[in-house]
PDB file of C-alpha atoms in Angstrom:
ATOM      1  CA  MET A 208     157.565 -42.281  98.546  1.00 78.00           C
ATOM      2  CA  SER A 209     159.981 -40.788  95.879  1.00 88.00           C
ATOM      3  CA  LEU A 210     163.554 -41.809  95.565  1.00 90.00           C
ATOM      4  CA  PHE A 211     164.144 -38.107  96.254  1.00 92.00           C
ATOM      5  CA  ASP A 212     162.328 -38.521  99.522  1.00 93.00           C
ATOM      6  CA  ILE A 213     164.048 -41.552 100.650  1.00 93.00           C
ATOM      7  CA  VAL A 214     167.753 -40.072  99.838  1.00 93.00           C
ATOM      8  CA  LEU A 215     166.494 -36.828 101.565  1.00 93.00           C
ATOM      9  CA  LEU A 216     165.559 -38.907 104.829  1.00 94.00           C
ATOM     10  CA  PHE A 217     168.613 -41.256 104.611  1.00 93.00           C
ATOM     11  CA  SER A 218     170.965 -38.171 104.375  1.00 91.00           C
ATOM     12  CA  ALA A 219     169.174 -36.077 107.297  1.00 90.00           C
ATOM     13  CA  GLY A 220     169.335 -39.456 109.868  1.00 87.00           C
ATOM     14  CA  PHE A 221     173.405 -39.413 108.897  1.00 88.00           C
ATOM     15  CA  LEU A 222     173.949 -35.857 108.963  1.00 85.00           C
ATOM     16  CA  SER A 223     171.694 -35.740 112.313  1.00 82.00           C
ATOM     17  CA  SER A 224     173.579 -38.205 114.066  1.00 80.00           C
ATOM     18  CA  ALA A 225     176.738 -36.948 113.219  1.00 80.00           C
ATOM     19  CA  VAL A 226     175.936 -33.231 114.287  1.00 77.00           C
ATOM     20  CA  ASN A 227     174.446 -34.659 117.396  1.00 71.00           C
ATOM     21  CA  ALA A 228     178.027 -36.464 118.198  1.00 69.00           C
ATOM     22  CA  ILE A 229     179.709 -33.366 117.784  1.00 69.00           C
ATOM     23  CA  ALA A 230     177.511 -31.010 119.951  1.00 60.00           C
ATOM     24  CA  GLY A 231     173.610 -31.464 119.124  1.00 64.00           C
ATOM     25  CA  GLY A 232     171.122 -30.039 117.032  1.00 71.00           C
ATOM     26  CA  GLY A 233     170.404 -32.837 114.631  1.00 77.00           C
ATOM     27  CA  THR A 234     166.650 -32.750 115.090  1.00 80.00           C
ATOM     28  CA  PHE A 235     166.705 -29.768 113.158  1.00 81.00           C
ATOM     29  CA  LEU A 236     167.614 -31.777 110.395  1.00 84.00           C
ATOM     30  CA  THR A 237     165.574 -34.799 110.899  1.00 88.00           C
ATOM     31  CA  PHE A 238     162.512 -32.893 111.814  1.00 87.00           C
ATOM     32  CA  GLY A 239     162.771 -30.298 108.739  1.00 86.00           C
ATOM     33  CA  ALA A 240     163.243 -33.543 106.471  1.00 90.00           C
ATOM     34  CA  MET A 241     160.100 -35.110 107.658  1.00 91.00           C
ATOM     35  CA  THR A 242     158.226 -31.793 107.430  1.00 87.00           C
ATOM     36  CA  LEU A 243     159.239 -31.571 103.432  1.00 88.00           C
ATOM     37  CA  VAL A 244     157.610 -35.166 103.000  1.00 91.00           C
ATOM     38  CA  GLY A 245     154.788 -34.110 104.617  1.00 89.00           C
ATOM     39  CA  VAL A 246     155.039 -35.451 107.938  1.00 90.00           C
ATOM     40  CA  PRO A 247     152.444 -33.943 111.207  1.00 89.00           C
ATOM     41  CA  PRO A 248     154.605 -31.625 113.316  1.00 86.00           C
ATOM     42  CA  ILE A 249     154.091 -34.088 116.303  1.00 88.00           C
ATOM     43  CA  MET A 250     155.067 -37.067 114.446  1.00 91.00           C
ATOM     44  CA  ALA A 251     157.898 -35.658 112.865  1.00 90.00           C
ATOM     45  CA  ASN A 252     159.127 -34.526 116.487  1.00 87.00           C
ATOM     46  CA  ALA A 253     158.353 -38.071 117.927  1.00 89.00           C
ATOM     47  CA  THR A 254     160.051 -39.764 114.676  1.00 90.00           C
ATOM     48  CA  SER A 255     162.909 -37.604 115.249  1.00 86.00           C
ATOM     49  CA  SER A 256     163.703 -39.046 118.892  1.00 83.00           C
ATOM     50  CA  VAL A 257     163.388 -42.512 117.176  1.00 85.00           C
ATOM     51  CA  THR A 258     165.621 -42.161 114.394  1.00 84.00           C
ATOM     52  CA  GLN A 259     168.321 -40.405 116.301  1.00 78.00           C
ATOM     53  CA  PHE A 260     168.655 -43.296 119.145  1.00 82.00           C
ATOM     54  CA  PRO A 261     170.660 -45.473 116.989  1.00 79.00           C
ATOM     55  CA  GLY A 262     173.085 -42.543 116.575  1.00 75.00           C
ATOM     56  CA  TYR A 263     173.238 -41.906 120.334  1.00 78.00           C
ATOM     57  CA  VAL A 264     174.212 -45.260 121.186  1.00 84.00           C
ATOM     58  CA  THR A 265     177.187 -45.486 118.284  1.00 79.00           C
ATOM     59  CA  SER A 266     178.206 -42.195 119.828  1.00 77.00           C
ATOM     60  CA  ALA A 267     178.447 -43.193 123.013  1.00 85.00           C
ATOM     61  CA  LEU A 268     180.198 -46.647 122.329  1.00 86.00           C
ATOM     62  CA  ALA A 269     182.584 -44.251 120.629  1.00 81.00           C
ATOM     63  CA  TYR A 270     183.229 -42.665 123.791  1.00 86.00           C
ATOM     64  CA  ARG A 271     182.965 -45.702 125.926  1.00 86.00           C
ATOM     65  CA  LYS A 272     186.585 -45.159 127.621  1.00 88.00           C
ATOM     66  CA  GLU A 273     185.462 -41.672 128.920  1.00 86.00           C
ATOM     67  CA  ILE A 274     181.994 -42.713 130.037  1.00 88.00           C
ATOM     68  CA  ARG A 275     183.786 -45.740 131.937  1.00 89.00           C
ATOM     69  CA  GLU A 276     185.907 -42.954 133.610  1.00 86.00           C
ATOM     70  CA  ALA A 277     182.823 -40.923 134.582  1.00 81.00           C
ATOM     71  CA  GLY A 278     181.522 -43.800 136.804  1.00 84.00           C
ATOM     72  CA  ARG A 279     178.896 -43.603 139.234  1.00 87.00           C
ATOM     73  CA  GLU A 280     178.274 -39.896 137.972  1.00 88.00           C
ATOM     74  CA  ALA A 281     177.266 -40.790 134.780  1.00 89.00           C
ATOM     75  CA  TRP A 282     174.506 -43.269 136.280  1.00 92.00           C
ATOM     76  CA  VAL A 283     173.111 -40.259 138.552  1.00 92.00           C
ATOM     77  CA  LEU A 284     172.837 -37.891 135.717  1.00 92.00           C
ATOM     78  CA  ALA A 285     171.324 -40.800 133.551  1.00 92.00           C
ATOM     79  CA  GLY A 286     168.721 -41.616 136.232  1.00 93.00           C
ATOM     80  CA  LEU A 287     167.886 -37.861 136.706  1.00 93.00           C
ATOM     81  CA  SER A 288     167.336 -37.597 133.068  1.00 94.00           C
ATOM     82  CA  LEU A 289     165.419 -40.660 132.815  1.00 94.00           C
ATOM     83  CA  ALA A 290     162.899 -39.460 134.969  1.00 95.00           C
ATOM     84  CA  GLY A 291     162.947 -35.527 133.158  1.00 94.00           C
ATOM     85  CA  SER A 292     162.615 -37.214 129.577  1.00 93.00           C
ATOM     86  CA  LEU A 293     159.621 -39.290 130.907  1.00 94.00           C
ATOM     87  CA  ALA A 294     157.820 -36.556 131.853  1.00 94.00           C
ATOM     88  CA  GLY A 295     158.728 -34.382 128.714  1.00 92.00           C
ATOM     89  CA  ALA A 296     157.493 -37.234 126.500  1.00 91.00           C
ATOM     90  CA  LEU A 297     154.484 -37.747 128.208  1.00 92.00           C
ATOM     91  CA  ILE A 298     153.369 -34.170 127.889  1.00 91.00           C
ATOM     92  CA  LEU A 299     154.088 -34.370 124.165  1.00 89.00           C
ATOM     93  CA  VAL A 300     151.938 -37.309 123.599  1.00 88.00           C
ATOM     94  CA  SER A 301     148.629 -35.729 125.336  1.00 89.00           C
ATOM     95  CA  MET A 302     148.857 -32.851 122.934  1.00 87.00           C
ATOM     96  CA  SER A 303     146.967 -32.260 119.681  1.00 83.00           C
ATOM     97  CA  ASN A 304     148.547 -31.650 116.449  1.00 80.00           C
ATOM     98  CA  PRO A 305     147.113 -28.152 116.329  1.00 83.00           C
ATOM     99  CA  SER A 306     148.280 -27.252 119.744  1.00 84.00           C
ATOM    100  CA  PHE A 307     151.779 -28.148 119.185  1.00 84.00           C
ATOM    101  CA  ARG A 308     151.852 -26.858 115.781  1.00 82.00           C
ATOM    102  CA  GLN A 309     151.479 -23.642 117.537  1.00 86.00           C
ATOM    103  CA  LEU A 310     154.284 -24.101 119.763  1.00 86.00           C
ATOM    104  CA  VAL A 311     156.611 -25.608 116.983  1.00 82.00           C
ATOM    105  CA  PRO A 312     157.836 -22.052 115.544  1.00 85.00           C
ATOM    106  CA  TRP A 313     158.591 -20.795 118.964  1.00 88.00           C
ATOM    107  CA  LEU A 314     160.657 -23.973 120.078  1.00 84.00           C
ATOM    108  CA  LEU A 315     162.460 -23.751 116.863  1.00 81.00           C
ATOM    109  CA  LEU A 316     163.344 -20.090 117.209  1.00 85.00           C
ATOM    110  CA  ALA A 317     164.098 -20.833 120.949  1.00 82.00           C
ATOM    111  CA  ALA A 318     166.404 -23.841 120.112  1.00 78.00           C
ATOM    112  CA  THR A 319     168.037 -22.267 117.301  1.00 79.00           C
ATOM    113  CA  MET A 320     169.073 -18.932 119.566  1.00 82.00           C
ATOM    114  CA  ILE A 321     170.100 -21.662 122.227  1.00 74.00           C
ATOM    115  CA  PHE A 322     172.426 -23.248 119.303  1.00 72.00           C
ATOM    116  CA  ALA A 323     173.678 -20.293 117.902  1.00 76.00           C
ATOM    117  CA  ALA A 324     175.007 -19.052 121.627  1.00 75.00           C
ATOM    118  CA  GLY A 325     176.537 -22.291 122.224  1.00 63.00           C
ATOM    119  CA  PRO A 326     180.077 -21.225 122.289  1.00 65.00           C
ATOM    120  CA  TYR A 327     179.106 -18.360 124.546  1.00 71.00           C
ATOM    121  CA  LEU A 328     177.396 -20.572 126.789  1.00 64.00           C
ATOM    122  CA  ARG A 329     180.076 -22.737 127.138  1.00 59.00           C
ATOM    123  CA  PRO A 330     182.983 -21.202 129.278  1.00 55.00           C
ATOM    124  CA  LYS A 331     186.118 -20.720 127.138  1.00 55.00           C
ATOM    125  CA  HIS A 332     188.474 -21.695 129.709  1.00 53.00           C
ATOM    126  CA  LEU A 333     186.644 -24.732 131.874  1.00 53.00           C
ATOM    127  CA  HIS A 334     187.748 -24.860 135.229  1.00 59.00           C
ATOM    128  CA  ALA A 335     189.504 -28.183 136.831  1.00 60.00           C
ATOM    129  CA  GLU A 336     187.117 -30.857 136.590  1.00 71.00           C
ATOM    130  CA  GLN A 337     184.846 -31.530 139.640  1.00 77.00           C
ATOM    131  CA  PRO A 338     181.773 -33.407 140.590  1.00 79.00           C
ATOM    132  CA  VAL A 339     178.393 -31.980 139.250  1.00 82.00           C
ATOM    133  CA  SER A 340     176.863 -30.014 141.717  1.00 81.00           C
ATOM    134  CA  ARG A 341     173.292 -29.946 142.911  1.00 85.00           C
ATOM    135  CA  LEU A 342     172.501 -26.850 140.551  1.00 85.00           C
ATOM    136  CA  GLY A 343     173.862 -28.855 137.603  1.00 85.00           C
ATOM    137  CA  MET A 344     171.860 -32.014 138.445  1.00 90.00           C
ATOM    138  CA  ALA A 345     168.757 -29.823 138.799  1.00 92.00           C
ATOM    139  CA  GLY A 346     169.736 -28.044 135.338  1.00 89.00           C
ATOM    140  CA  GLN A 347     170.099 -31.579 133.586  1.00 92.00           C
ATOM    141  CA  PHE A 348     166.731 -32.504 134.951  1.00 94.00           C
ATOM    142  CA  ILE A 349     165.187 -29.726 133.237  1.00 91.00           C
ATOM    143  CA  THR A 350     167.113 -30.251 130.091  1.00 90.00           C
ATOM    144  CA  SER A 351     165.831 -33.435 129.985  1.00 92.00           C
ATOM    145  CA  ILE A 352     162.432 -32.695 130.493  1.00 93.00           C
ATOM    146  CA  TYR A 353     163.094 -30.570 127.309  1.00 88.00           C
ATOM    147  CA  GLY A 354     164.756 -33.415 125.453  1.00 87.00           C
ATOM    148  CA  GLY A 355     161.831 -35.791 126.135  1.00 89.00           C
ATOM    149  CA  PHE A 356     159.235 -33.326 124.914  1.00 88.00           C
ATOM    150  CA  PHE A 357     161.062 -31.471 121.680  1.00 84.00           C
ATOM    151  CA  GLY A 358     164.920 -32.248 121.871  1.00 76.00           C
ATOM    152  CA  ALA A 359     166.137 -29.542 119.119  1.00 74.00           C
ATOM    153  CA  GLY A 360     169.231 -28.003 120.801  1.00 72.00           C
ATOM    154  CA  MET A 361     169.356 -31.018 123.713  1.00 79.00           C
ATOM    155  CA  GLY A 362     172.720 -31.440 123.114  1.00 77.00           C
ATOM    156  CA  ILE A 363     174.259 -27.772 123.559  1.00 74.00           C
ATOM    157  CA  MET A 364     171.915 -27.282 126.390  1.00 79.00           C
ATOM    158  CA  MET A 365     173.578 -30.489 127.930  1.00 84.00           C
ATOM    159  CA  LEU A 366     176.896 -29.406 127.225  1.00 80.00           C
ATOM    160  CA  ALA A 367     176.157 -25.778 128.535  1.00 78.00           C
ATOM    161  CA  VAL A 368     175.198 -27.275 132.017  1.00 83.00           C
ATOM    162  CA  LEU A 369     178.073 -29.732 132.242  1.00 83.00           C
ATOM    163  CA  GLY A 370     180.352 -27.048 131.315  1.00 77.00           C
ATOM    164  CA  ILE A 371     179.343 -24.683 133.729  1.00 78.00           C
ATOM    165  CA  THR A 372     178.575 -26.828 136.665  1.00 79.00           C
ATOM    166  CA  LYS A 373     181.382 -29.567 136.306  1.00 78.00           C
ATOM    167  CA  GLY A 374     184.295 -28.356 133.969  1.00 72.00           C
ATOM    168  CA  GLY A 375     187.201 -30.436 132.560  1.00 72.00           C
ATOM    169  CA  ASP A 376     188.027 -31.622 129.347  1.00 76.00           C
ATOM    170  CA  TYR A 377     185.570 -31.133 126.376  1.00 74.00           C
ATOM    171  CA  HIS A 378     185.470 -34.863 125.302  1.00 78.00           C
ATOM    172  CA  LYS A 379     184.701 -35.904 128.531  1.00 83.00           C
ATOM    173  CA  LEU A 380     181.648 -33.689 128.711  1.00 83.00           C
ATOM    174  CA  ASN A 381     180.791 -34.598 125.210  1.00 82.00           C
ATOM    175  CA  ALA A 382     180.909 -38.424 126.164  1.00 87.00           C
ATOM    176  CA  LEU A 383     178.600 -37.661 129.192  1.00 88.00           C
ATOM    177  CA  LYS A 384     176.214 -35.900 127.086  1.00 87.00           C
ATOM    178  CA  ASN A 385     176.330 -38.538 124.466  1.00 86.00           C
ATOM    179  CA  PHE A 386     175.767 -41.147 127.335  1.00 91.00           C
ATOM    180  CA  ILE A 387     172.641 -39.195 128.636  1.00 92.00           C
ATOM    181  CA  ALA A 388     171.478 -38.549 125.096  1.00 88.00           C
ATOM    182  CA  VAL A 389     171.173 -42.221 125.004  1.00 90.00           C
ATOM    183  CA  VAL A 390     168.959 -42.514 128.064  1.00 91.00           C
ATOM    184  CA  ILE A 391     166.551 -39.590 127.072  1.00 91.00           C
ATOM    185  CA  ALA A 392     166.027 -41.077 123.585  1.00 86.00           C
ATOM    186  CA  SER A 393     165.284 -44.746 124.708  1.00 90.00           C
ATOM    187  CA  ILE A 394     162.442 -43.157 127.145  1.00 90.00           C
ATOM    188  CA  ALA A 395     161.351 -41.007 124.160  1.00 85.00           C
ATOM    189  CA  VAL A 396     161.137 -44.423 121.923  1.00 86.00           C
ATOM    190  CA  VAL A 397     159.187 -46.350 124.236  1.00 91.00           C
ATOM    191  CA  VAL A 398     156.787 -43.556 124.956  1.00 92.00           C
ATOM    192  CA  PHE A 399     156.270 -42.246 121.597  1.00 90.00           C
ATOM    193  CA  SER A 400     155.880 -46.306 119.926  1.00 88.00           C
ATOM    194  CA  THR A 401     153.442 -47.214 122.442  1.00 89.00           C
ATOM    195  CA  GLY A 402     151.615 -43.838 122.053  1.00 86.00           C
ATOM    196  CA  GLY A 403     151.206 -44.291 118.095  1.00 86.00           C
ATOM    197  CA  VAL A 404     152.928 -41.032 117.058  1.00 89.00           C
ATOM    198  CA  VAL A 405     155.827 -42.459 115.273  1.00 90.00           C
ATOM    199  CA  ALA A 406     155.957 -42.663 111.284  1.00 92.00           C
ATOM    200  CA  TRP A 407     157.705 -45.654 110.810  1.00 92.00           C
ATOM    201  CA  LEU A 408     158.371 -45.671 107.032  1.00 93.00           C
ATOM    202  CA  PRO A 409     160.486 -42.562 107.385  1.00 92.00           C
ATOM    203  CA  ALA A 410     161.948 -43.956 110.633  1.00 91.00           C
ATOM    204  CA  LEU A 411     163.111 -46.834 109.007  1.00 92.00           C
ATOM    205  CA  ILE A 412     164.993 -45.208 106.240  1.00 93.00           C
ATOM    206  CA  MET A 413     166.828 -42.486 108.582  1.00 91.00           C
ATOM    207  CA  ILE A 414     167.593 -45.233 111.068  1.00 87.00           C
ATOM    208  CA  PRO A 415     170.566 -46.876 109.233  1.00 87.00           C
ATOM    209  CA  GLY A 416     171.850 -43.490 108.406  1.00 86.00           C
ATOM    210  CA  GLY A 417     171.905 -42.290 111.943  1.00 81.00           C
ATOM    211  CA  ALA A 418     174.028 -45.450 113.027  1.00 78.00           C
ATOM    212  CA  LEU A 419     176.497 -44.551 110.697  1.00 83.00           C
ATOM    213  CA  GLY A 420     176.476 -40.795 111.460  1.00 81.00           C
ATOM    214  CA  GLY A 421     176.830 -41.224 114.986  1.00 73.00           C
ATOM    215  CA  TYR A 422     180.012 -42.982 114.837  1.00 74.00           C
ATOM    216  CA  ALA A 423     181.414 -40.976 112.235  1.00 77.00           C
ATOM    217  CA  GLY A 424     180.389 -37.752 114.104  1.00 73.00           C
ATOM    218  CA  VAL A 425     182.999 -38.615 116.676  1.00 69.00           C
ATOM    219  CA  TRP A 426     185.778 -38.884 114.313  1.00 74.00           C
ATOM    220  CA  LEU A 427     184.475 -35.492 112.792  1.00 72.00           C
ATOM    221  CA  ALA A 428     184.283 -33.871 116.361  1.00 66.00           C
ATOM    222  CA  ARG A 429     188.019 -34.444 116.600  1.00 67.00           C
ATOM    223  CA  ARG A 430     188.991 -33.240 113.132  1.00 73.00           C
ATOM    224  CA  VAL A 431     186.307 -30.812 111.701  1.00 69.00           C
ATOM    225  CA  PRO A 432     185.847 -27.132 112.790  1.00 70.00           C
ATOM    226  CA  GLN A 433     182.824 -27.090 115.122  1.00 66.00           C
ATOM    227  CA  ALA A 434     181.961 -23.287 113.493  1.00 72.00           C
ATOM    228  CA  VAL A 435     181.227 -24.889 110.297  1.00 72.00           C
ATOM    229  CA  ILE A 436     178.914 -27.342 111.599  1.00 68.00           C
ATOM    230  CA  ARG A 437     177.297 -24.851 113.997  1.00 70.00           C
ATOM    231  CA  ALA A 438     176.817 -22.446 110.944  1.00 77.00           C
ATOM    232  CA  ILE A 439     174.952 -24.907 108.937  1.00 71.00           C
ATOM    233  CA  VAL A 440     172.551 -26.230 111.915  1.00 72.00           C
ATOM    234  CA  VAL A 441     171.780 -22.580 112.515  1.00 79.00           C
ATOM    235  CA  GLY A 442     170.994 -21.841 108.938  1.00 80.00           C
ATOM    236  CA  VAL A 443     168.405 -24.886 108.810  1.00 75.00           C
ATOM    237  CA  GLY A 444     166.832 -24.016 112.015  1.00 78.00           C
ATOM    238  CA  LEU A 445     166.106 -20.453 110.892  1.00 84.00           C
ATOM    239  CA  VAL A 446     164.797 -21.578 107.545  1.00 81.00           C
ATOM    240  CA  LEU A 447     162.656 -23.825 109.817  1.00 79.00           C
ATOM    241  CA  THR A 448     161.431 -21.193 112.097  1.00 83.00           C
ATOM    242  CA  TRP A 449     160.433 -19.102 109.043  1.00 87.00           C
ATOM    243  CA  TYR A 450     158.668 -21.612 107.385  1.00 79.00           C
ATOM    244  CA  TYR A 451     156.553 -22.595 110.527  1.00 79.00           C
ATOM    245  CA  PHE A 452     155.869 -18.955 111.189  1.00 86.00           C
ATOM    246  CA  THR A 453     154.752 -18.130 107.819  1.00 83.00           C
ATOM    247  CA  SER A 454     152.900 -21.325 106.610  1.00 72.00           C
TER     248      SER A 454
END
């Protein structure tokens, strides 16, 4: 592996976790970086989940006050997400690379569209905070299946579900999103590791960057306009979509 590849993977790990802490979409960066260094599609997807796990943890730690305030509701959502992500991860490891490769451009296109629509999916003026409805729990369960299977755009999907069905302060919703993402990623790590679909060398390069990026992302979330980050992620998503449709 060249020095360029190492720098590319480390930078992708850092930036992906920073982006995930702000809204989501970091999988575009790690998946894309591993595609460039020649990692097969299923391994690139599975390895993305592994490398982003430390970033989810550090982002959740940075929001620990808001997560504690969420109390029992955070654990109920985590339990639903655990079951959903397990189902999604098991579906992925049961597929062959050619089968998954056919799905990749469509998954990337859908995830890019969801991410680009993020500001419109989240209500402009959130209503007063309330417990998550049954509809919200069902939405989170479906989102967690997707997260265990692919994951790109998962963060914005969770923020949309929580914003519409729960409401309240953005940072409280983002804290819940980051906490639930830890659960989804942890299940994916276990399933993908035991399934032998993780590219460990790229993972070991990206993990330190991801851990740093996750904590830095919360700082950035309070200071950097989300429109700037969103434009970069959408651009990466469109390039990846074009690449997989045409290659």
